[in-house]
Amino acid sequence: MAIEFRTRKDPHRADVHGVHSLDGFVFTVPDLDEAARFYDAFGLETKRVGERLDLCTSGHPHAWGSLYAAPGPKKLQYLRFGCFPEDFDAIAARIERLGVARSAPHPLGDAEGLWVQHPDGFPVQIAVAAKSTPDLPAEKPLEPPVPPGTGASLARSRIPKVHPRRLSHVLLFSPDVSRAIRFYEDALGLRLTDRSADLVVFMHGVHGSDHHLIAMAKSPGPGLHHLSWDVASIDEVGRGMEQMFAAGYSRGWGVGRHVLGSNYFYYVRDPWGSYAEYSFDIDFVPGDFDWRAGDHPPEDSFYAWGPAVPEDFVTNFEIQNG
């Protein structure tokens, strides 16, 4: 069932200056054909444009990220954040005042906006762009009434393929989580939502976003842990799991429900040791609301219910295989 995302008339919050969206991600993999097979099976729309593979979602005009082929392990190349035109100069002036290290444009990127160096060693681009994060939480689908004597579930052979609606967030590995928090807060204007010490941290956008559009987990080095994709129901989370099983991708974690963020999840392991997540019903932080960040004990912050976590779930294969 298709769901339209609701938008506020004016999503811009005038009293703060910060990025509004994770506008894109770029990473390299050894084989683009293998990447296309995986993300096609996952339910994304993959588009080959010259030497890159763009990841899109059905019915949405945005290209959420791009992959390029390169030898060696999968590797995060850069992130791109979008801001409103009226915020760009203020963000640039703040970055200059703080002495944030500048970066040359990445060879796989363009010269738009400004480029800075993340303290973990990868470039970050800030540019004026349309807001791709939602302004309000998505309306939940209403299940049609089931006539008496008719089963509520479709026959397995009639279940349609799951197609995620949009990118929800990315989770990155970081060797110094506190330092990375300061970068995102001070340079980009993101805000801390929740954390569990320095083991895992969640940050949201000030103009309205999901509970987190960036998350970080402690690791000896930088890297990309997972891409999270929003789907329309918990049923689609489970169907997505079955969809990937049928395509030959049997390693993963879930179905379960997180504590921080509250979303239902299934993570499927990709060919490079990281994950793609089907996510439904994540908490939302309105742009006109100041969320009070919490620091939660590890044993009570990961997941409320679900199967045991795979032993290598938080292994950073970008450094393990490097």
PDB file of C-alpha atoms in Angstrom:
ATOM      1  CA  MET A   1       0.000   0.000   0.000  1.00  0.00           C
ATOM      2  CA  ALA A   2       1.553   3.320  -1.038  1.00  0.00           C
ATOM      3  CA  ILE A   3       1.877   5.988   1.636  1.00  0.00           C
ATOM      4  CA  GLU A   4       2.411   9.692   0.996  1.00  0.00           C
ATOM      5  CA  PHE A   5       4.775  11.467   3.336  1.00  0.00           C
ATOM      6  CA  ARG A   6       3.201  14.451   5.037  1.00  0.00           C
ATOM      7  CA  THR A   7       5.083  17.749   4.977  1.00  0.00           C
ATOM      8  CA  ARG A   8       4.824  20.895   7.037  1.00  0.00           C
ATOM      9  CA  LYS A   9       4.219  24.111   5.159  1.00  0.00           C
ATOM     10  CA  ASP A  10       7.567  25.525   6.315  1.00  0.00           C
ATOM     11  CA  PRO A  11       9.995  22.876   7.623  1.00  0.00           C
ATOM     12  CA  HIS A  12      12.784  25.428   8.194  1.00  0.00           C
ATOM     13  CA  ARG A  13      13.499  26.306  11.828  1.00  0.00           C
ATOM     14  CA  ALA A  14      14.691  29.920  11.807  1.00  0.00           C
ATOM     15  CA  ASP A  15      16.395  30.003  15.212  1.00  0.00           C
ATOM     16  CA  VAL A  16      19.069  27.388  14.422  1.00  0.00           C
ATOM     17  CA  HIS A  17      21.405  26.764  11.498  1.00  0.00           C
ATOM     18  CA  GLY A  18      22.168  23.194  10.613  1.00  0.00           C
ATOM     19  CA  VAL A  19      21.965  20.641   7.844  1.00  0.00           C
ATOM     20  CA  HIS A  20      18.520  19.165   7.264  1.00  0.00           C
ATOM     21  CA  SER A  21      19.327  15.876   5.508  1.00  0.00           C
ATOM     22  CA  LEU A  22      21.915  13.268   4.804  1.00  0.00           C
ATOM     23  CA  ASP A  23      21.752  14.037   1.103  1.00  0.00           C
ATOM     24  CA  GLY A  24      23.915  11.159  -0.062  1.00  0.00           C
ATOM     25  CA  PHE A  25      26.653   8.644   0.622  1.00  0.00           C
ATOM     26  CA  VAL A  26      29.360   7.276  -1.641  1.00  0.00           C
ATOM     27  CA  PHE A  27      31.315   4.093  -1.122  1.00  0.00           C
ATOM     28  CA  THR A  28      33.335   1.730  -3.262  1.00  0.00           C
ATOM     29  CA  VAL A  29      32.964  -2.025  -3.689  1.00  0.00           C
ATOM     30  CA  PRO A  30      34.961  -4.584  -5.674  1.00  0.00           C
ATOM     31  CA  ASP A  31      32.131  -5.487  -8.089  1.00  0.00           C
ATOM     32  CA  LEU A  32      29.229  -3.252  -9.164  1.00  0.00           C
ATOM     33  CA  ASP A  33      27.338  -6.139 -10.758  1.00  0.00           C
ATOM     34  CA  GLU A  34      27.326  -7.940  -7.419  1.00  0.00           C
ATOM     35  CA  ALA A  35      26.133  -4.728  -5.737  1.00  0.00           C
ATOM     36  CA  ALA A  36      23.320  -4.325  -8.258  1.00  0.00           C
ATOM     37  CA  ARG A  37      22.152  -7.913  -7.651  1.00  0.00           C
ATOM     38  CA  PHE A  38      22.075  -7.384  -3.891  1.00  0.00           C
ATOM     39  CA  TYR A  39      20.243  -4.055  -3.877  1.00  0.00           C
ATOM     40  CA  ASP A  40      17.817  -5.144  -6.614  1.00  0.00           C
ATOM     41  CA  ALA A  41      16.909  -8.141  -4.464  1.00  0.00           C
ATOM     42  CA  PHE A  42      16.551  -5.822  -1.456  1.00  0.00           C
ATOM     43  CA  GLY A  43      13.930  -3.828  -3.359  1.00  0.00           C
ATOM     44  CA  LEU A  44      15.800  -0.667  -4.319  1.00  0.00           C
ATOM     45  CA  GLU A  45      15.901   0.804  -7.802  1.00  0.00           C
ATOM     46  CA  THR A  46      19.478   0.595  -9.040  1.00  0.00           C
ATOM     47  CA  LYS A  47      20.560   2.834 -11.902  1.00  0.00           C
ATOM     48  CA  ARG A  48      23.849   2.528 -13.777  1.00  0.00           C
ATOM     49  CA  VAL A  49      25.178   5.950 -14.737  1.00  0.00           C
ATOM     50  CA  GLY A  50      28.545   5.625 -16.417  1.00  0.00           C
ATOM     51  CA  GLU A  51      30.913   4.065 -13.889  1.00  0.00           C
ATOM     52  CA  ARG A  52      28.633   4.449 -10.862  1.00  0.00           C
ATOM     53  CA  LEU A  53      25.609   2.672  -9.466  1.00  0.00           C
ATOM     54  CA  ASP A  54      22.934   4.940  -7.957  1.00  0.00           C
ATOM     55  CA  LEU A  55      20.589   3.649  -5.261  1.00  0.00           C
ATOM     56  CA  CYS A  56      17.025   4.998  -5.528  1.00  0.00           C
ATOM     57  CA  THR A  57      13.635   4.108  -4.074  1.00  0.00           C
ATOM     58  CA  SER A  58      10.394   3.511  -5.919  1.00  0.00           C
ATOM     59  CA  GLY A  59       8.389   6.675  -6.489  1.00  0.00           C
ATOM     60  CA  HIS A  60      10.985   9.015  -4.999  1.00  0.00           C
ATOM     61  CA  PRO A  61      13.101  11.263  -7.244  1.00  0.00           C
ATOM     62  CA  HIS A  62      16.168  11.320  -4.987  1.00  0.00           C
ATOM     63  CA  ALA A  63      19.310   9.231  -5.512  1.00  0.00           C
ATOM     64  CA  TRP A  64      20.185   8.334  -1.922  1.00  0.00           C
ATOM     65  CA  GLY A  65      23.704   7.130  -2.581  1.00  0.00           C
ATOM     66  CA  SER A  66      26.185   5.959  -5.179  1.00  0.00           C
ATOM     67  CA  LEU A  67      28.619   3.088  -5.460  1.00  0.00           C
ATOM     68  CA  TYR A  68      31.753   2.848  -7.564  1.00  0.00           C
ATOM     69  CA  ALA A  69      34.007  -0.103  -8.311  1.00  0.00           C
ATOM     70  CA  ALA A  70      37.456  -0.202  -6.735  1.00  0.00           C
ATOM     71  CA  PRO A  71      39.800  -3.049  -5.758  1.00  0.00           C
ATOM     72  CA  GLY A  72      40.064  -4.068  -2.133  1.00  0.00           C
ATOM     73  CA  PRO A  73      37.390  -4.111   0.604  1.00  0.00           C
ATOM     74  CA  LYS A  74      34.270  -2.003   0.602  1.00  0.00           C
ATOM     75  CA  LYS A  75      35.187   1.524   1.670  1.00  0.00           C
ATOM     76  CA  LEU A  76      33.217   4.616   2.639  1.00  0.00           C
ATOM     77  CA  GLN A  77      34.438   7.499   0.449  1.00  0.00           C
ATOM     78  CA  TYR A  78      32.416  10.523   1.574  1.00  0.00           C
ATOM     79  CA  LEU A  79      29.095  11.817   2.887  1.00  0.00           C
ATOM     80  CA  ARG A  80      27.039  14.677   1.505  1.00  0.00           C
ATOM     81  CA  PHE A  81      24.695  16.733   3.706  1.00  0.00           C
ATOM     82  CA  GLY A  82      21.990  19.085   2.443  1.00  0.00           C
ATOM     83  CA  CYS A  83      20.996  22.421   3.964  1.00  0.00           C
ATOM     84  CA  PHE A  84      18.499  25.186   3.280  1.00  0.00           C
ATOM     85  CA  PRO A  85      19.803  28.173   1.243  1.00  0.00           C
ATOM     86  CA  GLU A  86      19.229  30.507   4.193  1.00  0.00           C
ATOM     87  CA  ASP A  87      21.447  28.330   6.426  1.00  0.00           C
ATOM     88  CA  PHE A  88      24.439  27.793   4.158  1.00  0.00           C
ATOM     89  CA  ASP A  89      26.342  31.019   4.897  1.00  0.00           C
ATOM     90  CA  ALA A  90      25.828  30.649   8.644  1.00  0.00           C
ATOM     91  CA  ILE A  91      27.080  27.044   8.565  1.00  0.00           C
ATOM     92  CA  ALA A  92      30.092  28.065   6.455  1.00  0.00           C
ATOM     93  CA  ALA A  93      30.912  30.961   8.807  1.00  0.00           C
ATOM     94  CA  ARG A  94      30.656  28.674  11.852  1.00  0.00           C
ATOM     95  CA  ILE A  95      32.972  26.135  10.226  1.00  0.00           C
ATOM     96  CA  GLU A  96      35.475  28.914   9.468  1.00  0.00           C
ATOM     97  CA  ARG A  97      35.255  30.277  13.019  1.00  0.00           C
ATOM     98  CA  LEU A  98      35.817  26.831  14.548  1.00  0.00           C
ATOM     99  CA  GLY A  99      38.815  26.152  12.318  1.00  0.00           C
ATOM    100  CA  VAL A 100      37.358  22.909  10.955  1.00  0.00           C
ATOM    101  CA  ALA A 101      39.824  21.427   8.479  1.00  0.00           C
ATOM    102  CA  ARG A 102      38.807  21.985   4.853  1.00  0.00           C
ATOM    103  CA  SER A 103      39.047  19.270   2.233  1.00  0.00           C
ATOM    104  CA  ALA A 104      39.465  19.322  -1.508  1.00  0.00           C
ATOM    105  CA  PRO A 105      36.398  17.999  -3.371  1.00  0.00           C
ATOM    106  CA  HIS A 106      36.475  14.227  -3.518  1.00  0.00           C
ATOM    107  CA  PRO A 107      37.485  12.879  -6.966  1.00  0.00           C
ATOM    108  CA  LEU A 108      34.121  11.073  -7.143  1.00  0.00           C
ATOM    109  CA  GLY A 109      32.161  14.192  -6.135  1.00  0.00           C
ATOM    110  CA  ASP A 110      31.610  17.713  -7.424  1.00  0.00           C
ATOM    111  CA  ALA A 111      32.673  21.205  -6.367  1.00  0.00           C
ATOM    112  CA  GLU A 112      29.277  22.336  -5.017  1.00  0.00           C
ATOM    113  CA  GLY A 113      29.046  23.906  -1.580  1.00  0.00           C
ATOM    114  CA  LEU A 114      31.971  23.368   0.742  1.00  0.00           C
ATOM    115  CA  TRP A 115      34.059  20.382   1.698  1.00  0.00           C
ATOM    116  CA  VAL A 116      35.468  19.661   5.153  1.00  0.00           C
ATOM    117  CA  GLN A 117      37.496  16.841   6.625  1.00  0.00           C
ATOM    118  CA  HIS A 118      35.780  14.567   9.102  1.00  0.00           C
ATOM    119  CA  PRO A 119      38.099  13.898  12.063  1.00  0.00           C
ATOM    120  CA  ASP A 120      37.915  10.185  11.235  1.00  0.00           C
ATOM    121  CA  GLY A 121      39.651  10.912   7.924  1.00  0.00           C
ATOM    122  CA  PHE A 122      36.986  11.036   5.201  1.00  0.00           C
ATOM    123  CA  PRO A 123      35.602  14.094   3.365  1.00  0.00           C
ATOM    124  CA  VAL A 124      32.183  15.594   4.065  1.00  0.00           C
ATOM    125  CA  GLN A 125      30.335  17.844   1.614  1.00  0.00           C
ATOM    126  CA  ILE A 126      27.763  20.459   2.672  1.00  0.00           C
ATOM    127  CA  ALA A 127      25.590  21.864  -0.115  1.00  0.00           C
ATOM    128  CA  VAL A 128      22.250  23.545  -0.640  1.00  0.00           C
ATOM    129  CA  ALA A 129      19.712  20.852  -1.504  1.00  0.00           C
ATOM    130  CA  ALA A 130      16.045  19.968  -1.219  1.00  0.00           C
ATOM    131  CA  LYS A 131      15.125  18.405   2.121  1.00  0.00           C
ATOM    132  CA  SER A 132      14.952  14.636   1.695  1.00  0.00           C
ATOM    133  CA  THR A 133      14.278  13.773   5.331  1.00  0.00           C
ATOM    134  CA  PRO A 134      10.574  13.794   6.248  1.00  0.00           C
ATOM    135  CA  ASP A 135       9.028  16.807   7.965  1.00  0.00           C
ATOM    136  CA  LEU A 136       6.509  14.658   9.836  1.00  0.00           C
ATOM    137  CA  PRO A 137       6.311  10.960  10.649  1.00  0.00           C
ATOM    138  CA  ALA A 138       4.703   8.908   7.925  1.00  0.00           C
ATOM    139  CA  GLU A 139       1.077   8.000   8.369  1.00  0.00           C
ATOM    140  CA  LYS A 140       0.712   4.328   9.152  1.00  0.00           C
ATOM    141  CA  PRO A 141      -1.282   2.216   6.720  1.00  0.00           C
ATOM    142  CA  LEU A 142      -4.773   1.162   7.640  1.00  0.00           C
ATOM    143  CA  GLU A 143      -5.359  -2.491   6.984  1.00  0.00           C
ATOM    144  CA  PRO A 144      -8.585  -3.074   5.041  1.00  0.00           C
ATOM    145  CA  PRO A 145     -11.241  -5.022   6.921  1.00  0.00           C
ATOM    146  CA  VAL A 146     -11.148  -8.766   6.364  1.00  0.00           C
ATOM    147  CA  PRO A 147     -14.497 -10.406   5.513  1.00  0.00           C
ATOM    148  CA  PRO A 148     -15.464 -13.259   7.830  1.00  0.00           C
ATOM    149  CA  GLY A 149     -14.190 -16.575   6.578  1.00  0.00           C
ATOM    150  CA  THR A 150     -11.244 -14.987   4.752  1.00  0.00           C
ATOM    151  CA  GLY A 151      -7.656 -15.146   6.007  1.00  0.00           C
ATOM    152  CA  ALA A 152      -5.971 -11.799   6.696  1.00  0.00           C
ATOM    153  CA  SER A 153      -2.653 -12.810   5.125  1.00  0.00           C
ATOM    154  CA  LEU A 154      -1.999 -13.186   1.428  1.00  0.00           C
ATOM    155  CA  ALA A 155      -1.003 -16.570   0.083  1.00  0.00           C
ATOM    156  CA  ARG A 156       2.776 -16.837  -0.052  1.00  0.00           C
ATOM    157  CA  SER A 157       2.746 -16.971  -3.856  1.00  0.00           C
ATOM    158  CA  ARG A 158       0.803 -13.673  -4.019  1.00  0.00           C
ATOM    159  CA  ILE A 159       2.921 -11.623  -1.628  1.00  0.00           C
ATOM    160  CA  PRO A 160       4.311  -8.594  -3.525  1.00  0.00           C
ATOM    161  CA  LYS A 161       7.958  -7.615  -3.407  1.00  0.00           C
ATOM    162  CA  VAL A 162       8.977  -5.141  -0.707  1.00  0.00           C
ATOM    163  CA  HIS A 163      10.242  -1.786  -2.001  1.00  0.00           C
ATOM    164  CA  PRO A 164      11.666   0.587   0.644  1.00  0.00           C
ATOM    165  CA  ARG A 165      10.306   4.135   0.556  1.00  0.00           C
ATOM    166  CA  ARG A 166      13.393   6.141   1.476  1.00  0.00           C
ATOM    167  CA  LEU A 167      16.741   6.104   3.272  1.00  0.00           C
ATOM    168  CA  SER A 168      16.246   6.503   7.019  1.00  0.00           C
ATOM    169  CA  HIS A 169      19.825   6.686   8.303  1.00  0.00           C
ATOM    170  CA  VAL A 170      23.357   5.363   8.146  1.00  0.00           C
ATOM    171  CA  LEU A 171      25.414   3.954  10.995  1.00  0.00           C
ATOM    172  CA  LEU A 172      29.149   4.539  10.827  1.00  0.00           C
ATOM    173  CA  PHE A 173      32.049   3.090  12.742  1.00  0.00           C
ATOM    174  CA  SER A 174      34.251   5.608  14.554  1.00  0.00           C
ATOM    175  CA  PRO A 175      37.490   5.223  16.537  1.00  0.00           C
ATOM    176  CA  ASP A 176      36.637   8.311  18.617  1.00  0.00           C
ATOM    177  CA  VAL A 177      32.892   8.671  19.064  1.00  0.00           C
ATOM    178  CA  SER A 178      33.049  11.751  21.320  1.00  0.00           C
ATOM    179  CA  ARG A 179      35.204  13.578  18.787  1.00  0.00           C
ATOM    180  CA  ALA A 180      32.804  12.649  15.987  1.00  0.00           C
ATOM    181  CA  ILE A 181      29.856  13.935  18.029  1.00  0.00           C
ATOM    182  CA  ARG A 182      31.569  17.310  18.412  1.00  0.00           C
ATOM    183  CA  PHE A 183      32.160  17.469  14.662  1.00  0.00           C
ATOM    184  CA  TYR A 184      28.527  16.777  13.784  1.00  0.00           C
ATOM    185  CA  GLU A 185      27.207  19.123  16.472  1.00  0.00           C
ATOM    186  CA  ASP A 186      29.626  22.016  16.003  1.00  0.00           C
ATOM    187  CA  ALA A 187      30.239  21.943  12.263  1.00  0.00           C
ATOM    188  CA  LEU A 188      26.954  20.601  10.883  1.00  0.00           C
ATOM    189  CA  GLY A 189      24.452  21.555  13.583  1.00  0.00           C
ATOM    190  CA  LEU A 190      23.139  18.046  14.262  1.00  0.00           C
ATOM    191  CA  ARG A 191      21.933  17.224  17.759  1.00  0.00           C
ATOM    192  CA  LEU A 192      22.401  14.251  20.024  1.00  0.00           C
ATOM    193  CA  THR A 193      19.248  12.167  20.437  1.00  0.00           C
ATOM    194  CA  ASP A 194      20.369   9.206  22.537  1.00  0.00           C
ATOM    195  CA  ARG A 195      23.526   7.273  23.336  1.00  0.00           C
ATOM    196  CA  SER A 196      24.903   4.348  25.271  1.00  0.00           C
ATOM    197  CA  ALA A 197      28.218   5.742  26.540  1.00  0.00           C
ATOM    198  CA  ASP A 198      30.577   5.699  23.536  1.00  0.00           C
ATOM    199  CA  LEU A 199      29.390   2.300  22.319  1.00  0.00           C
ATOM    200  CA  VAL A 200      26.615   3.680  20.101  1.00  0.00           C
ATOM    201  CA  VAL A 201      25.347   7.220  19.490  1.00  0.00           C
ATOM    202  CA  PHE A 202      22.339   8.611  17.579  1.00  0.00           C
ATOM    203  CA  MET A 203      21.997  12.135  16.116  1.00  0.00           C
ATOM    204  CA  HIS A 204      19.103  13.955  14.443  1.00  0.00           C
ATOM    205  CA  GLY A 205      18.577  17.011  12.266  1.00  0.00           C
ATOM    206  CA  VAL A 206      17.305  20.271  13.780  1.00  0.00           C
ATOM    207  CA  HIS A 207      14.670  20.883  11.081  1.00  0.00           C
ATOM    208  CA  GLY A 208      12.796  17.644  11.725  1.00  0.00           C
ATOM    209  CA  SER A 209      14.080  14.135  11.096  1.00  0.00           C
ATOM    210  CA  ASP A 210      13.884  10.551  12.221  1.00  0.00           C
ATOM    211  CA  HIS A 211      15.307   9.734  15.665  1.00  0.00           C
ATOM    212  CA  HIS A 212      18.658   9.543  13.908  1.00  0.00           C
ATOM    213  CA  LEU A 213      19.917  10.302  10.450  1.00  0.00           C
ATOM    214  CA  ILE A 214      23.479   9.532  11.579  1.00  0.00           C
ATOM    215  CA  ALA A 215      24.510   6.929  14.140  1.00  0.00           C
ATOM    216  CA  MET A 216      27.962   5.834  15.248  1.00  0.00           C
ATOM    217  CA  ALA A 217      29.403   2.722  16.861  1.00  0.00           C
ATOM    218  CA  LYS A 218      32.789   2.383  18.531  1.00  0.00           C
ATOM    219  CA  SER A 219      35.446   0.665  16.397  1.00  0.00           C
ATOM    220  CA  PRO A 220      39.246   0.793  15.977  1.00  0.00           C
ATOM    221  CA  GLY A 221      38.770   2.585  12.643  1.00  0.00           C
ATOM    222  CA  PRO A 222      36.179   4.343  10.463  1.00  0.00           C
ATOM    223  CA  GLY A 223      33.757   2.514   8.211  1.00  0.00           C
ATOM    224  CA  LEU A 224      30.150   1.955   7.207  1.00  0.00           C
ATOM    225  CA  HIS A 225      28.149  -0.505   9.319  1.00  0.00           C
ATOM    226  CA  HIS A 226      24.704  -0.276   7.729  1.00  0.00           C
ATOM    227  CA  LEU A 227      22.275   1.627   5.568  1.00  0.00           C
ATOM    228  CA  SER A 228      18.743   1.739   6.972  1.00  0.00           C
ATOM    229  CA  TRP A 229      15.734   1.891   4.654  1.00  0.00           C
ATOM    230  CA  ASP A 230      12.200   2.816   5.701  1.00  0.00           C
ATOM    231  CA  VAL A 231       9.352   0.446   4.828  1.00  0.00           C
ATOM    232  CA  ALA A 232       5.598   0.782   5.327  1.00  0.00           C
ATOM    233  CA  SER A 233       4.813  -1.850   7.981  1.00  0.00           C
ATOM    234  CA  ILE A 234       6.238  -4.500  10.263  1.00  0.00           C
ATOM    235  CA  ASP A 235       4.780  -6.985   7.791  1.00  0.00           C
ATOM    236  CA  GLU A 236       7.096  -5.522   5.150  1.00  0.00           C
ATOM    237  CA  VAL A 237      10.044  -5.956   7.523  1.00  0.00           C
ATOM    238  CA  GLY A 238       9.274  -9.668   7.757  1.00  0.00           C
ATOM    239  CA  ARG A 239       8.494 -10.002   4.072  1.00  0.00           C
ATOM    240  CA  GLY A 240      11.764  -8.267   3.265  1.00  0.00           C
ATOM    241  CA  MET A 241      13.591 -10.888   5.309  1.00  0.00           C
ATOM    242  CA  GLU A 242      11.885 -13.674   3.373  1.00  0.00           C
ATOM    243  CA  GLN A 243      12.573 -11.847   0.113  1.00  0.00           C
ATOM    244  CA  MET A 244      16.302 -11.830   0.831  1.00  0.00           C
ATOM    245  CA  PHE A 245      16.276 -15.463   1.980  1.00  0.00           C
ATOM    246  CA  ALA A 246      14.744 -16.399  -1.380  1.00  0.00           C
ATOM    247  CA  ALA A 247      17.450 -14.427  -3.196  1.00  0.00           C
ATOM    248  CA  GLY A 248      20.197 -16.353  -1.390  1.00  0.00           C
ATOM    249  CA  TYR A 249      21.095 -13.794   1.292  1.00  0.00           C
ATOM    250  CA  SER A 250      20.511 -15.814   4.438  1.00  0.00           C
ATOM    251  CA  ARG A 251      22.796 -14.054   6.933  1.00  0.00           C
ATOM    252  CA  GLY A 252      21.302 -11.298   9.024  1.00  0.00           C
ATOM    253  CA  TRP A 253      19.699 -10.315  12.295  1.00  0.00           C
ATOM    254  CA  GLY A 254      16.030  -9.925  13.210  1.00  0.00           C
ATOM    255  CA  VAL A 255      13.144  -9.579  13.072  1.00  0.00           C
ATOM    256  CA  GLY A 256      13.228  -7.513  16.258  1.00  0.00           C
ATOM    257  CA  ARG A 257      12.578  -4.114  17.779  1.00  0.00           C
ATOM    258  CA  HIS A 258      15.136  -1.565  18.916  1.00  0.00           C
ATOM    259  CA  VAL A 259      14.931   0.354  22.185  1.00  0.00           C
ATOM    260  CA  LEU A 260      16.629   3.578  21.038  1.00  0.00           C
ATOM    261  CA  GLY A 261      14.663   4.681  17.995  1.00  0.00           C
ATOM    262  CA  SER A 262      11.934   2.096  18.706  1.00  0.00           C
ATOM    263  CA  ASN A 263      11.921   0.834  15.107  1.00  0.00           C
ATOM    264  CA  TYR A 264      11.178  -2.711  14.031  1.00  0.00           C
ATOM    265  CA  PHE A 265      14.118  -4.137  12.084  1.00  0.00           C
ATOM    266  CA  TYR A 266      15.654  -6.820   9.983  1.00  0.00           C
ATOM    267  CA  TYR A 267      19.296  -6.522   8.958  1.00  0.00           C
ATOM    268  CA  VAL A 268      20.521  -8.487   5.962  1.00  0.00           C
ATOM    269  CA  ARG A 269      24.252  -8.912   5.524  1.00  0.00           C
ATOM    270  CA  ASP A 270      25.566  -7.618   2.222  1.00  0.00           C
ATOM    271  CA  PRO A 271      28.399  -9.242   0.198  1.00  0.00           C
ATOM    272  CA  TRP A 272      31.028  -7.068   1.944  1.00  0.00           C
ATOM    273  CA  GLY A 273      30.242  -7.729   5.602  1.00  0.00           C
ATOM    274  CA  SER A 274      28.084  -4.669   6.277  1.00  0.00           C
ATOM    275  CA  TYR A 275      24.287  -4.553   6.410  1.00  0.00           C
ATOM    276  CA  ALA A 276      21.135  -3.181   4.815  1.00  0.00           C
ATOM    277  CA  GLU A 277      18.255  -2.706   7.250  1.00  0.00           C
ATOM    278  CA  TYR A 278      14.518  -2.857   6.676  1.00  0.00           C
ATOM    279  CA  SER A 279      13.147  -0.395   9.254  1.00  0.00           C
ATOM    280  CA  PHE A 280       9.602   0.497  10.246  1.00  0.00           C
ATOM    281  CA  ASP A 281       8.086   2.995  12.699  1.00  0.00           C
ATOM    282  CA  ILE A 282      11.205   4.762  13.949  1.00  0.00           C
ATOM    283  CA  ASP A 283      10.733   7.580  16.456  1.00  0.00           C
ATOM    284  CA  PHE A 284      10.509  11.077  14.969  1.00  0.00           C
ATOM    285  CA  VAL A 285      11.984  14.354  16.277  1.00  0.00           C
ATOM    286  CA  PRO A 286       9.915  17.360  15.110  1.00  0.00           C
ATOM    287  CA  GLY A 287      11.787  20.465  14.068  1.00  0.00           C
ATOM    288  CA  ASP A 288      10.082  22.574  16.729  1.00  0.00           C
ATOM    289  CA  PHE A 289      10.906  20.137  19.548  1.00  0.00           C
ATOM    290  CA  ASP A 290      14.090  20.001  21.642  1.00  0.00           C
ATOM    291  CA  TRP A 291      14.685  16.319  22.358  1.00  0.00           C
ATOM    292  CA  ARG A 292      16.344  15.669  25.713  1.00  0.00           C
ATOM    293  CA  ALA A 293      19.243  13.317  25.022  1.00  0.00           C
ATOM    294  CA  GLY A 294      19.662  10.283  27.262  1.00  0.00           C
ATOM    295  CA  ASP A 295      22.648   8.073  28.104  1.00  0.00           C
ATOM    296  CA  HIS A 296      21.368   4.525  28.450  1.00  0.00           C
ATOM    297  CA  PRO A 297      23.011   1.404  29.927  1.00  0.00           C
ATOM    298  CA  PRO A 298      24.228  -1.024  27.232  1.00  0.00           C
ATOM    299  CA  GLU A 299      22.134  -3.916  28.513  1.00  0.00           C
ATOM    300  CA  ASP A 300      18.947  -1.862  28.166  1.00  0.00           C
ATOM    301  CA  SER A 301      19.553   0.086  24.979  1.00  0.00           C
ATOM    302  CA  PHE A 302      20.165  -2.254  22.049  1.00  0.00           C
ATOM    303  CA  TYR A 303      16.959  -4.150  21.364  1.00  0.00           C
ATOM    304  CA  ALA A 304      13.729  -4.810  23.198  1.00  0.00           C
ATOM    305  CA  TRP A 305      13.121  -8.193  21.610  1.00  0.00           C
ATOM    306  CA  GLY A 306      14.469 -10.347  18.803  1.00  0.00           C
ATOM    307  CA  PRO A 307      16.893 -13.202  18.224  1.00  0.00           C
ATOM    308  CA  ALA A 308      20.423 -13.289  19.616  1.00  0.00           C
ATOM    309  CA  VAL A 309      22.829 -10.828  18.027  1.00  0.00           C
ATOM    310  CA  PRO A 310      25.307 -12.461  15.608  1.00  0.00           C
ATOM    311  CA  GLU A 311      28.810 -12.567  17.091  1.00  0.00           C
ATOM    312  CA  ASP A 312      30.329 -10.519  14.269  1.00  0.00           C
ATOM    313  CA  PHE A 313      27.454  -8.024  13.947  1.00  0.00           C
ATOM    314  CA  VAL A 314      29.595  -5.048  14.964  1.00  0.00           C
ATOM    315  CA  THR A 315      32.779  -6.153  13.194  1.00  0.00           C
ATOM    316  CA  ASN A 316      34.263  -3.431  10.990  1.00  0.00           C
ATOM    317  CA  PHE A 317      35.249  -5.365   7.874  1.00  0.00           C
ATOM    318  CA  GLU A 318      36.641  -2.229   6.224  1.00  0.00           C
ATOM    319  CA  ILE A 319      39.614  -2.495   8.576  1.00  0.00           C
ATOM    320  CA  GLN A 320      39.479  -6.274   9.135  1.00  0.00           C
ATOM    321  CA  ASN A 321      39.960  -6.870   5.405  1.00  0.00           C
ATOM    322  CA  GLY A 322      42.078  -3.826   4.705  1.00  0.00           C
TER     323      GLY A 322
END
